[in-house]
C-alpha positions as semicolon CSV with decimal commas, in nm:
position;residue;x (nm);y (nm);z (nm)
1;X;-3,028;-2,218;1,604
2;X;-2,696;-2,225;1,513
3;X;-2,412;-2,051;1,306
4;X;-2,211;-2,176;1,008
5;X;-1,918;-1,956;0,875
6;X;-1,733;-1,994;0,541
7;X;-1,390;-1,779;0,432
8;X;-1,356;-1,766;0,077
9;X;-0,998;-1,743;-0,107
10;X;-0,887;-1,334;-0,127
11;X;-1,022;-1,174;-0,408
12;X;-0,833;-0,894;-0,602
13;X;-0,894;-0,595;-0,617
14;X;-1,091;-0,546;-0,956
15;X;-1,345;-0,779;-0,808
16;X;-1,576;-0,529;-0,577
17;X;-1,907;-0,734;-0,553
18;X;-1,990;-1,068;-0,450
19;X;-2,322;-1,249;-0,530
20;X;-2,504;-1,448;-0,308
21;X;-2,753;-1,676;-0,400
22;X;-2,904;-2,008;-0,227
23;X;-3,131;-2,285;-0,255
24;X;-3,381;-2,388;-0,015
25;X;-3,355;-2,680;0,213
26;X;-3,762;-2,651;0,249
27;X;-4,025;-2,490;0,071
28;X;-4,099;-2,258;0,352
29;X;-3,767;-2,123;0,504
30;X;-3,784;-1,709;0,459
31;X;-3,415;-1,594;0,377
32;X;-3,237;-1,284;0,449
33;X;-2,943;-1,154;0,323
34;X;-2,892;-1,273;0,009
35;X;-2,810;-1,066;-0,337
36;X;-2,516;-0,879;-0,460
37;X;-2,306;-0,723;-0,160
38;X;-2,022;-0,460;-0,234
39;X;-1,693;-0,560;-0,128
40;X;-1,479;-0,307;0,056
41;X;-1,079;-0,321;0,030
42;X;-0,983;-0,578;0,379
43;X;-1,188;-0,834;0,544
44;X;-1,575;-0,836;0,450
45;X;-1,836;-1,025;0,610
46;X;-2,190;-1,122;0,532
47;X;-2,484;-1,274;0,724
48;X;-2,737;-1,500;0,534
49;X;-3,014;-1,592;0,763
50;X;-3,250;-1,876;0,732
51;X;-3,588;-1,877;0,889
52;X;-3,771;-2,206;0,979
53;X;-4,132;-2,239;0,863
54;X;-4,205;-2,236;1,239
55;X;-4,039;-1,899;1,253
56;X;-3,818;-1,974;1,542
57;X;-3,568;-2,154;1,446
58;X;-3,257;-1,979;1,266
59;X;-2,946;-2,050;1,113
60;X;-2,699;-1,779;1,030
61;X;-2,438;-1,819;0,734
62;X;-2,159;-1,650;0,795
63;X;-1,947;-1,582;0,431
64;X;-1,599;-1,372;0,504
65;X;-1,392;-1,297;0,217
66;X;-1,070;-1,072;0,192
67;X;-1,059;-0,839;-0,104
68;X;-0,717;-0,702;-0,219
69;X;-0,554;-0,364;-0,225
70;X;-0,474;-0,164;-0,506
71;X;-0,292;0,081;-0,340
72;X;0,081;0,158;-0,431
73;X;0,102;0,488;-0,259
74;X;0,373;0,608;-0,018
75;X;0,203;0,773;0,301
76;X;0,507;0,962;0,385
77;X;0,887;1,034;0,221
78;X;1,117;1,152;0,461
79;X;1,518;1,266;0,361
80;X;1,755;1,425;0,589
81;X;2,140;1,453;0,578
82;X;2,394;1,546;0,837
83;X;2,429;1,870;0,677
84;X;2,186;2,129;0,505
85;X;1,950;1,967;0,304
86;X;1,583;1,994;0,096
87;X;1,362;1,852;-0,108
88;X;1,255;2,081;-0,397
89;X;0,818;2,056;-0,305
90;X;0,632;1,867;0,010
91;X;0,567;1,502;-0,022
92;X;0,244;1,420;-0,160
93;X;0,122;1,068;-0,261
94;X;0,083;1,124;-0,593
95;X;0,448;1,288;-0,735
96;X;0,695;1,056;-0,791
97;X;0,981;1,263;-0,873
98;X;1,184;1,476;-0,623
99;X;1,504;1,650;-0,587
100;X;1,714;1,680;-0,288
101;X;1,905;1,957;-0,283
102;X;2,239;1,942;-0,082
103;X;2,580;2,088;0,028
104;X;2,854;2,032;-0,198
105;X;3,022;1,831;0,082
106;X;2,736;1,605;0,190
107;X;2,844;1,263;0,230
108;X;2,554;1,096;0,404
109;X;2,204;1,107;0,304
110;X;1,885;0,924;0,496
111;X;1,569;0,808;0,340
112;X;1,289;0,679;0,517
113;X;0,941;0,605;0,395
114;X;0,565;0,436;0,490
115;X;0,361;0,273;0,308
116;X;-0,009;0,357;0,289
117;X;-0,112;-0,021;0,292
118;X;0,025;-0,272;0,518
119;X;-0,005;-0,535;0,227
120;X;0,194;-0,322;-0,045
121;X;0,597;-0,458;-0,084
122;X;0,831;-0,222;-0,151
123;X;1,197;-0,269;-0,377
124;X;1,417;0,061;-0,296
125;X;1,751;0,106;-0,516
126;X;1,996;0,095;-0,375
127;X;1,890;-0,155;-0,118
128;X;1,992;0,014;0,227
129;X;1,870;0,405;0,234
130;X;2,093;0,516;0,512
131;X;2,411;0,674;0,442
132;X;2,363;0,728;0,071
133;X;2,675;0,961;-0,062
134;X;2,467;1,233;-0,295
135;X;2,783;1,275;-0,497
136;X;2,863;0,939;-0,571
137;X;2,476;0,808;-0,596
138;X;2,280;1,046;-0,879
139;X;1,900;0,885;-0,723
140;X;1,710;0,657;-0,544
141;X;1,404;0,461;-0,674
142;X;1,156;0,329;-0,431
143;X;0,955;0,065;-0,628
144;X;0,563;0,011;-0,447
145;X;0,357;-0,340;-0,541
146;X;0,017;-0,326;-0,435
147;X;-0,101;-0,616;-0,235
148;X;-0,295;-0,733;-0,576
149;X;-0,010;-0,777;-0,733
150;X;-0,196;-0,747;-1,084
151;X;-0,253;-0,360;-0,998
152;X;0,023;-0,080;-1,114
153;X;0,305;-0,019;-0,940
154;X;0,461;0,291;-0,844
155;X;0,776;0,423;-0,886
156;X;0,920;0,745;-0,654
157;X;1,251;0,909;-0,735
158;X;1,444;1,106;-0,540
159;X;1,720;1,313;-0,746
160;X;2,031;1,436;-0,566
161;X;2,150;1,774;-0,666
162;X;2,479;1,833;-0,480
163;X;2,563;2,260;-0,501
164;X;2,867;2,325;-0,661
165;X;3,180;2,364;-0,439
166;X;3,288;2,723;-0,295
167;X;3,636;2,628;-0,248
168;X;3,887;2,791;-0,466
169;X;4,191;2,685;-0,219
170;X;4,448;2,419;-0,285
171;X;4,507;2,211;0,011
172;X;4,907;2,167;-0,098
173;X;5,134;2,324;-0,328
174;X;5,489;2,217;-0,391
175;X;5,732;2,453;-0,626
């Protein structure tokens, strides 16, 4: 009796079955587990056990193999600002265009995000997402790579819309 265990190389993500197949050491081993096996996103595992002819002794084949994400999807979008602030709808994984609607004297803007897989990398423009000045900066990307990098990325963009100033007063005149 004994166990053997094999990892494969990570597969990507547009491969979702593996095959199996053997070849007997002796005529009258029985085999189990063998065939095609579907291959979840993350770690996968799969027994193949061998029967002796004497129908005692086993040996279980352990095969692991990784298979890539494809997901690109934020899990949550926040924005806040030291003043009144909004974005125009809820975040939902799937729109990638927002606007943030703000005080005409905003000056520092927050972003803050999660990804929905720990393998995904993420590129935000401009780099650093705290402090952002909504009149001087028009948006912010936030660029999502799946973990199989072959897979589409995805792009969220959050618009600033700065409200138009109220104040009609000069702060010097000189006659």
């Amino acid at each position: 009796d004994g166990t053997k265990s094999y990892t494969l190389d990570a597969v990507g993500y547009s491969t979702s079955t593996l095959n199996i197949t053997y070849v007997k050491g002796e005529s009258h081993e029985t085999i189990n587990g063998d065939g095609s096996k579907t291959l979840n996103v993350g770690n996968n595992s799969f027994d193949v056990v061998v029967t002796a002819h004497n129908g005692t002794d086993k040996t279980t084949y352990t095969i692991n193999v990784y298979r890539k994400s494809n997901n690109a999807n934020l899990a949550t979008l926040n924005v806040t600002s030291s003043k009144t602030g909004s974005l125009d709808k809820p975040f939902n994984a799937n729109t990638t265009t927002y606007t943030y609607n703000t005080d005409a004297d905003e000056t520092s803007v927050n972003i803050s995000y999660t990804k929905a897989h720990n393998g995904a990398t993420v590129v935000t423009t401009p780099a650093n997402l705290t402090g952002i000045n909504p009149r001087t900066t028009s948006s912010v990307t936030i660029e999502v790579t799946p973990e199989d990098t072959t897979q589409a990325k995805k792009t969220y963009t959050i618009n600033f819309a700065v409200a138009k100033s109220t104040n009609g007063n000069l702060s010097e005149i000189t006659v």
